[in-house]
Coordinates of C-alpha atoms and ligand atoms in Angstrom, one line a residue:
M1 CA 32.3 25.6 15.8
D2 CA 28.8 25.1 15.7
F3 CA 28.5 21.2 16.2
K4 CA 25.7 19.6 17.3
V5 CA 25.7 15.4 18.1
F6 CA 22.8 13.5 19.1
F7 CA 23.4 10.2 20.9
S8 CA 20.9 7.5 21.0
H9 CA 21.0 3.9 21.4
S10 CA 24.7 4.0 20.9
I11 CA 24.6 5.7 17.9
A12 CA 25.8 9.1 16.7
H13 CA 24.3 11.6 14.3
V14 CA 26.4 14.5 13.5
Q15 CA 25.0 17.9 12.5
I16 CA 28.2 20.2 11.5
R17 CA 28.5 23.6 10.2
G18 CA 31.3 26.1 10.1
I19 CA 34.7 24.4 11.4
I20 CA 34.5 20.8 11.4
R21 CA 36.5 19.0 14.5
V22 CA 35.6 15.4 14.8
E23 CA 36.0 13.7 18.1
Q24 CA 37.4 10.4 18.4
K25 CA 34.6 9.1 20.1
L26 CA 32.5 10.0 17.4
I27 CA 34.3 8.5 14.6
M28 CA 34.3 5.4 17.2
E29 CA 30.0 5.6 16.8
L30 CA 30.0 6.4 13.1
E31 CA 32.3 3.3 12.4
K32 CA 29.8 1.4 14.1
E33 CA 28.0 -1.5 12.0
V34 CA 24.6 -2.8 12.1
L35 CA 24.4 -6.4 11.5
Y36 CA 20.8 -7.7 10.1
K37 CA 18.9 -10.2 8.8
A38 CA 17.3 -9.6 5.3
C39 CA 15.0 -12.1 3.1
V40 CA 16.2 -11.6 -0.5
L41 CA 14.8 -12.4 -3.7
T42 CA 17.5 -13.5 -6.0
S43 CA 15.6 -15.3 -8.8
H44 CA 11.9 -14.7 -9.9
G45 CA 9.4 -17.7 -8.6
D46 CA 12.2 -19.2 -6.1
D47 CA 12.1 -19.1 -2.6
L48 CA 13.6 -16.1 -0.6
T49 CA 17.0 -16.4 0.7
D50 CA 17.9 -15.4 4.4
E51 CA 21.0 -13.3 4.5
T52 CA 23.0 -11.5 6.8
R53 CA 23.8 -7.8 6.1
R54 CA 26.1 -5.2 7.2
L55 CA 25.7 -1.5 7.4
K56 CA 28.2 0.9 8.5
L57 CA 26.2 4.0 9.9
S58 CA 29.0 6.2 8.2
E59 CA 27.4 5.0 4.8
L60 CA 24.1 6.5 5.6
G61 CA 23.4 9.0 3.0
A62 CA 22.8 12.7 4.4
D63 CA 19.1 12.2 3.2
E64 CA 18.7 9.0 4.4
V65 CA 16.7 7.9 7.4
L66 CA 17.4 4.2 8.8
I67 CA 14.5 2.3 10.4
R68 CA 14.5 -0.4 12.3
T69 CA 11.5 -2.7 11.0
K70 CA 9.2 -3.8 13.2
A71 CA 6.1 -5.2 11.2
A72 CA 6.1 -5.6 7.4
G73 CA 3.2 -6.2 5.2
V74 CA 3.0 -9.0 2.6
C75 CA 0.9 -7.9 -0.5
H76 CA -0.3 -9.3 -3.7
T77 CA 2.5 -6.7 -5.4
D78 CA 4.9 -8.7 -3.7
V79 CA 3.5 -12.1 -4.9
H80 CA 3.6 -10.4 -8.5
F81 CA 7.3 -9.3 -7.9
W82 CA 8.0 -12.8 -6.6
H83 CA 6.9 -14.1 -10.1
G84 CA 8.4 -11.2 -12.1
N85 CA 5.6 -10.1 -13.7
Y86 CA 1.8 -9.1 -14.5
Q87 CA -0.8 -10.8 -16.7
V88 CA -1.8 -8.2 -19.1
G89 CA -3.9 -10.3 -21.7
K90 CA -6.2 -12.8 -21.9
T91 CA -3.9 -16.1 -20.8
K92 CA -1.2 -16.3 -18.4
D93 CA 1.5 -16.1 -21.1
Q94 CA 0.7 -12.5 -21.9
V95 CA 2.7 -10.7 -19.3
V96 CA 4.9 -7.8 -18.9
S97 CA 7.9 -8.3 -16.6
F98 CA 9.2 -6.3 -13.8
S99 CA 12.6 -6.4 -15.4
E100 CA 11.1 -4.7 -18.3
R101 CA 10.1 -1.9 -16.2
G102 CA 13.8 -1.6 -15.1
I103 CA 13.4 -3.5 -11.8
S104 CA 16.3 -5.7 -11.3
L105 CA 17.4 -8.4 -8.9
P106 CA 18.7 -9.4 -5.8
R107 CA 16.0 -7.4 -4.2
V108 CA 14.7 -7.3 -0.8
P109 CA 10.9 -7.2 -1.1
G110 CA 8.2 -5.4 1.2
H111 CA 7.0 -2.0 0.6
E112 CA 4.6 -2.1 3.8
I113 CA 6.8 -1.0 6.5
A114 CA 6.8 0.3 9.9
G115 CA 9.2 0.6 12.6
E116 CA 11.3 2.6 14.9
V117 CA 13.8 5.5 13.6
Y118 CA 17.6 4.2 14.3
A119 CA 19.8 7.0 12.6
V120 CA 19.1 10.1 10.6
G121 CA 21.4 11.5 8.0
T122 CA 22.5 14.9 8.6
Q123 CA 20.9 17.0 5.9
A124 CA 17.4 14.8 7.2
M125 CA 18.4 15.8 10.5
K126 CA 18.3 19.5 9.9
E127 CA 15.1 19.5 7.5
S128 CA 12.7 17.1 9.6
R129 CA 11.5 16.6 13.0
L130 CA 12.6 13.1 13.4
T131 CA 14.4 11.8 16.5
I132 CA 15.8 8.4 17.3
G133 CA 13.5 6.0 18.4
D134 CA 10.1 7.7 16.9
R135 CA 7.3 5.3 16.0
V136 CA 7.2 5.8 12.2
L137 CA 5.6 4.2 9.1
V138 CA 7.6 4.6 5.7
Y139 CA 5.6 5.8 2.5
P140 CA 7.5 3.6 0.0
W141 CA 6.6 4.9 -3.3
A142 CA 9.8 7.2 -3.6
G143 CA 10.2 9.4 -6.3
C144 CA 13.3 11.4 -7.9
G145 CA 12.2 14.5 -5.7
K146 CA 12.8 16.8 -8.2
C147 CA 10.3 16.6 -11.1
A148 CA 6.9 18.0 -11.4
L149 CA 5.0 15.3 -9.8
C150 CA 7.0 14.7 -7.1
E151 CA 6.9 18.8 -6.1
A152 CA 3.5 18.5 -6.3
G153 CA 3.5 15.5 -3.5
N154 CA 2.6 12.6 -6.1
P155 CA 6.4 10.5 -5.8
H156 CA 4.1 7.6 -6.6
M157 CA 3.9 8.7 -10.0
C158 CA 7.2 10.1 -10.3
S159 CA 8.1 10.5 -14.3
V160 CA 11.7 10.1 -13.7
S161 CA 13.2 8.0 -11.5
G162 CA 11.0 6.1 -9.1
Q163 CA 12.8 4.6 -6.0
D164 CA 9.9 2.6 -4.6
L165 CA 10.9 0.7 -2.0
G166 CA 10.7 -3.3 -1.9
L167 CA 10.9 -3.0 -5.7
I168 CA 13.6 -0.6 -6.9
R169 CA 15.2 -0.1 -3.6
D170 CA 15.5 -2.9 -0.8
G171 CA 12.4 -2.9 1.3
G172 CA 10.9 -4.1 4.3
F173 CA 11.4 -8.0 4.4
S174 CA 14.4 -6.7 6.5
E175 CA 15.3 -6.2 9.8
F176 CA 16.6 -2.5 8.8
V177 CA 15.4 -0.6 6.0
R178 CA 17.1 2.6 4.5
V179 CA 14.6 5.4 3.3
P180 CA 16.1 7.8 0.9
N181 CA 14.5 10.8 2.4
H182 CA 12.7 12.0 5.4
R183 CA 9.8 13.0 3.6
Y184 CA 8.7 9.4 3.3
V185 CA 8.6 8.9 7.1
F186 CA 5.7 9.8 9.0
K187 CA 5.2 9.7 12.6
L188 CA 2.7 7.3 14.3
P189 CA 0.0 8.6 16.3
D190 CA 0.1 6.6 19.6
V191 CA -3.1 4.7 19.3
V192 CA -1.3 3.5 15.8
S193 CA 0.3 0.4 16.2
Y194 CA 3.2 -0.9 14.1
E195 CA 1.2 -3.7 12.5
M196 CA -1.3 -0.9 11.3
G197 CA 1.0 1.5 10.6
A198 CA 2.7 -0.9 7.9
L199 CA -0.5 -1.7 6.0
L200 CA -1.5 2.1 5.9
P201 CA 0.8 3.1 3.0
C202 CA -0.2 0.6 0.6
G203 CA -3.6 -1.2 1.2
A204 CA -5.2 1.7 3.2
L205 CA -3.8 4.3 1.2
T206 CA -5.0 2.7 -2.1
A207 CA -8.5 2.1 -0.7
Y208 CA -8.6 5.7 0.7
S209 CA -7.5 7.1 -2.7
A210 CA -10.3 5.0 -4.4
V211 CA -12.7 6.1 -1.9
K212 CA -12.1 9.9 -2.1
K213 CA -12.4 9.3 -6.0
L214 CA -15.9 8.5 -5.6
R215 CA -16.7 12.0 -3.8
P216 CA -18.1 13.7 -7.0
V217 CA -20.5 10.9 -7.7
V218 CA -21.5 10.5 -4.5
E219 CA -22.0 14.0 -3.8
E220 CA -24.3 14.4 -7.3
I221 CA -26.1 11.3 -6.2
A222 CA -26.8 12.2 -2.7
Q223 CA -26.9 16.0 -2.7
V224 CA -28.5 16.6 -6.4
Q225 CA -30.4 13.7 -7.4
K226 CA -31.3 12.9 -3.6
L227 CA -31.0 9.3 -3.9
E228 CA -29.4 6.5 -1.9
V229 CA -25.7 5.7 -3.7
T230 CA -25.2 2.5 -4.4
V231 CA -21.5 1.4 -4.1
G232 CA -20.1 -2.0 -5.4
V233 CA -16.8 -3.3 -3.7
I234 CA -15.4 -6.3 -5.4
G235 CA -12.8 -8.1 -3.5
L236 CA -13.1 -8.4 0.0
G237 CA -9.7 -9.1 1.0
G238 CA -7.3 -6.9 3.1
V239 CA -7.7 -3.9 0.6
G240 CA -11.2 -4.4 0.1
Q241 CA -12.0 -4.3 3.7
W242 CA -10.3 -1.3 4.2
S243 CA -12.3 0.4 1.6
L244 CA -15.5 -0.8 3.3
K245 CA -14.1 0.9 6.8
L246 CA -13.1 4.1 5.1
L247 CA -16.4 4.4 3.2
Q248 CA -18.3 4.5 6.3
C249 CA -15.9 7.1 7.8
V250 CA -15.4 9.4 4.8
Y251 CA -19.1 9.6 3.8
K252 CA -20.8 9.0 7.2
D253 CA -23.1 11.6 6.4
K254 CA -24.2 10.2 3.1
P255 CA -26.8 7.5 1.9
I256 CA -24.7 4.6 0.7
R257 CA -25.6 1.3 0.0
V258 CA -22.7 -0.8 -0.2
I259 CA -22.6 -4.2 -1.8
G260 CA -19.8 -6.5 -0.9
I261 CA -18.8 -8.8 -3.7
D262 CA -16.5 -11.8 -3.4
I263 CA -16.0 -15.2 -5.2
S264 CA -15.5 -16.5 -1.3
Q265 CA -18.4 -17.2 0.8
A266 CA -16.2 -17.0 3.9
K267 CA -15.1 -13.5 2.8
I268 CA -18.5 -12.2 2.4
D269 CA -19.9 -13.9 5.7
H270 CA -16.6 -12.0 7.3
V271 CA -17.5 -8.5 6.5
L272 CA -21.3 -9.1 6.9
K273 CA -20.7 -9.9 10.3
Q274 CA -18.7 -6.8 11.2
G275 CA -21.3 -5.0 9.6
L276 CA -19.5 -3.3 7.0
V277 CA -22.0 -4.1 3.9
Q278 CA -25.5 -3.6 3.8
S279 CA -25.9 -6.1 1.1
T280 CA -23.4 -8.7 -0.7
F281 CA -23.3 -10.9 -4.1
L282 CA -21.3 -14.2 -4.6
L283 CA -19.2 -13.8 -7.6
D284 CA -18.7 -16.7 -10.1
V285 CA -16.4 -15.8 -12.8
D286 CA -17.2 -18.7 -14.9
K287 CA -20.9 -17.2 -15.3
E288 CA -22.7 -14.4 -16.9
Q289 CA -24.6 -13.0 -13.7
T290 CA -25.8 -9.5 -15.0
D291 CA -29.2 -10.6 -15.0
E292 CA -29.1 -12.5 -11.7
F293 CA -27.8 -9.4 -9.8
L294 CA -30.7 -7.1 -11.4
A295 CA -33.1 -9.6 -10.2
K296 CA -31.6 -9.6 -6.9
F297 CA -31.5 -5.8 -6.6
D298 CA -34.7 -4.5 -8.4
N299 CA -33.1 -3.4 -11.1
Q300 CA -30.7 -1.7 -9.3
R301 CA -27.5 -0.6 -11.0
F302 CA -24.1 0.8 -9.5
H303 CA -23.5 4.3 -8.9
C304 CA -19.8 3.7 -8.4
V305 CA -17.8 0.4 -8.2
M306 CA -14.3 -0.5 -6.8
D307 CA -12.8 -3.1 -8.2
F308 CA -9.9 -4.4 -6.0
V309 CA -9.3 -7.5 -8.1
N310 CA -9.4 -6.0 -11.8
T311 CA -9.5 -9.4 -14.1
T312 CA -11.1 -9.6 -17.2
E313 CA -14.2 -11.4 -15.8
T314 CA -14.4 -8.5 -12.9
F315 CA -14.0 -5.9 -15.5
R316 CA -17.0 -7.2 -17.5
F317 CA -19.1 -7.8 -14.3
A318 CA -18.6 -4.2 -13.1
T319 CA -19.2 -2.5 -16.5
S320 CA -22.3 -4.3 -17.5
L321 CA -23.8 -3.1 -14.0
L322 CA -22.6 0.5 -14.1
S323 CA -25.5 3.1 -14.0
S324 CA -25.5 6.3 -16.3
S325 CA -22.7 8.5 -15.4
G326 CA -21.4 5.7 -13.4
L327 CA -17.7 5.5 -12.2
L328 CA -15.6 2.4 -12.0
V329 CA -12.2 2.6 -9.9
C330 CA -10.0 -0.2 -11.3
V331 CA -7.3 -0.7 -8.5
G332 CA -6.7 -4.2 -8.4
L333 CA -3.3 -5.6 -10.3
H334 CA -4.7 -9.2 -10.9
G335 CA -4.4 -8.5 -14.8
G336 CA -6.0 -9.4 -17.7
L337 CA -7.8 -7.8 -20.8
G338 CA -10.9 -5.3 -20.3
E339 CA -13.2 -5.1 -23.0
I340 CA -16.2 -2.4 -23.3
Q341 CA -19.0 -2.0 -26.1
L342 CA -17.7 1.6 -26.7
P343 CA -20.7 3.2 -27.9
F344 CA -22.1 2.6 -24.3
L345 CA -19.1 4.0 -22.6
V346 CA -20.2 7.2 -24.5
L347 CA -24.1 7.1 -24.3
G348 CA -23.9 6.3 -20.4
C349 CA -21.4 8.8 -19.7
I350 CA -19.6 6.2 -18.1
T351 CA -16.1 7.0 -16.2
I352 CA -13.5 4.4 -15.8
T353 CA -10.3 5.1 -14.2
G354 CA -7.4 3.5 -12.5
M355 CA -6.1 4.4 -8.9
Y356 CA -2.6 3.4 -7.8
T357 CA -1.5 3.9 -4.0
G358 CA -1.9 7.5 -3.3
S359 CA -0.2 11.2 -2.8
L360 CA 1.8 12.2 0.4
T361 CA -1.1 14.6 1.2
S362 CA -3.5 11.3 1.1
M363 CA -1.4 9.7 3.3
K364 CA -1.1 12.5 5.9
E365 CA -5.2 12.8 5.4
L366 CA -5.4 8.9 6.0
L367 CA -3.5 9.1 9.5
D368 CA -5.8 11.6 10.5
I369 CA -8.9 9.8 9.5
V370 CA -7.6 6.3 11.1
T371 CA -7.3 8.4 14.3
S372 CA -10.5 10.4 14.4
C373 CA -12.5 7.4 13.4
S374 CA -10.9 4.9 15.8
L375 CA -10.1 2.4 12.7
G376 CA -8.5 -0.8 13.4
P377 CA -6.5 -2.9 11.0
P378 CA -8.0 -5.9 9.1
T379 CA -7.4 -9.6 10.5
I380 CA -4.2 -10.3 10.7
T381 CA -2.0 -13.6 9.8
H382 CA 1.3 -13.3 11.3
Y383 CA 4.6 -14.9 10.0
P384 CA 8.1 -14.7 11.2
L385 CA 10.5 -13.0 9.0
H386 CA 12.0 -16.1 7.8
E387 CA 8.8 -17.6 6.4
A388 CA 8.3 -14.9 4.3
T389 CA 8.2 -17.2 1.0
K390 CA 5.2 -19.1 3.1
A391 CA 3.6 -15.8 3.5
L392 CA 3.9 -15.2 -0.6
Q393 CA 2.6 -18.9 -1.2
D394 CA -0.4 -18.5 1.3
L395 CA -1.4 -15.0 -0.2
E396 CA -1.3 -16.6 -3.6
K397 CA -3.8 -19.6 -2.9
G398 CA -6.0 -17.1 -1.0
K399 CA -5.3 -18.8 2.4
V400 CA -4.8 -15.7 4.2
M401 CA -7.9 -14.0 5.9
G402 CA -7.1 -10.3 5.9
R403 CA -3.8 -9.3 5.9
G404 CA -0.3 -11.2 6.1
I405 CA 2.4 -9.6 8.5
L406 CA 5.8 -10.5 9.1
T407 CA 6.9 -9.7 12.5
F408 CA 10.5 -9.2 14.0
Ligands
LIG501 ZN1 1.3 -3.5 -0.8
LIG502 ZN1 10.2 12.6 -9.7

């Protein structure tokens, strides 16, 4: 008999080796159910519906971890999911739908999740150091766990069967979330709040991956050419603000001039007031502003641009202002079609790349950086769970300063 039982919060977790002898009390515990509220998307574009759901703890898979949600971020990806598509052409009817990507409804949205460990499957209990009650964040970009990309710590790029929470599996607009494997659950340092933790695996991780991507150019310009590195940041919402904080932290010993760019003067004023940028530029997407920009900045072009909006207009603006050997990291998913004069791509040795969330390694690094640099979250707007639809509407209309968070 080798039998370990973990009791906490009246829930039993069982690890059984050898001969199994199940006690009556244990059966009763595993028969326990959690009843919980979830906001469910049943039809694209419609309001989310409130549902009461039921989960028997005995149904929890061996590899799974059950999280009691404490904070869930509301992200532009949720807005795209709500509508059911991404724009990929010049007009709003040129779209690719989520159903074409094999994503079906009904689904609980929400991939920015932090909470408390409530129950742990038997295999997950063996392989992890998770304990009931641990404060954790959930890395939502789960993969098959078996392919080469997953093996290399890049489940967000899984080529076999992604299991993204809030898209392919039920996500964080819910009082409880089932996470498919413990490797996607990261303990939160004491100094990191649930709200902050929820935002880290999406907005902050995406921003961090983009900021990391700049390193070869930053080092070339700063160390080899001995010049100040000009970095443009387009889009000063939640993810853009993360990138500004991370730039200061990751490249604190490098001479960097950050130019914050947005169509909103209020957002520009906000980052200026926080001291996150050295210069700013107010974008007008209906105007050709290349000459205006060059006049304002003494013909200085960008060594790097991170575009957290990524529309036809911002792509044109960014590529028209890149220096030779410049780097454009496209991050936003607002969508559209980008055009570039191909000879200039070659003659300028321009690099244009995309960045989607980040690896498990980057997630670990980000947690260390957030702690060592004492980074706080962006401005947060709170919504109760039942106002999830309003949170999506406000985000779509650009009414959310910083980041929207559902509270529980
Ligand atoms: Zn997100
Ligand atoms: Zn995989």
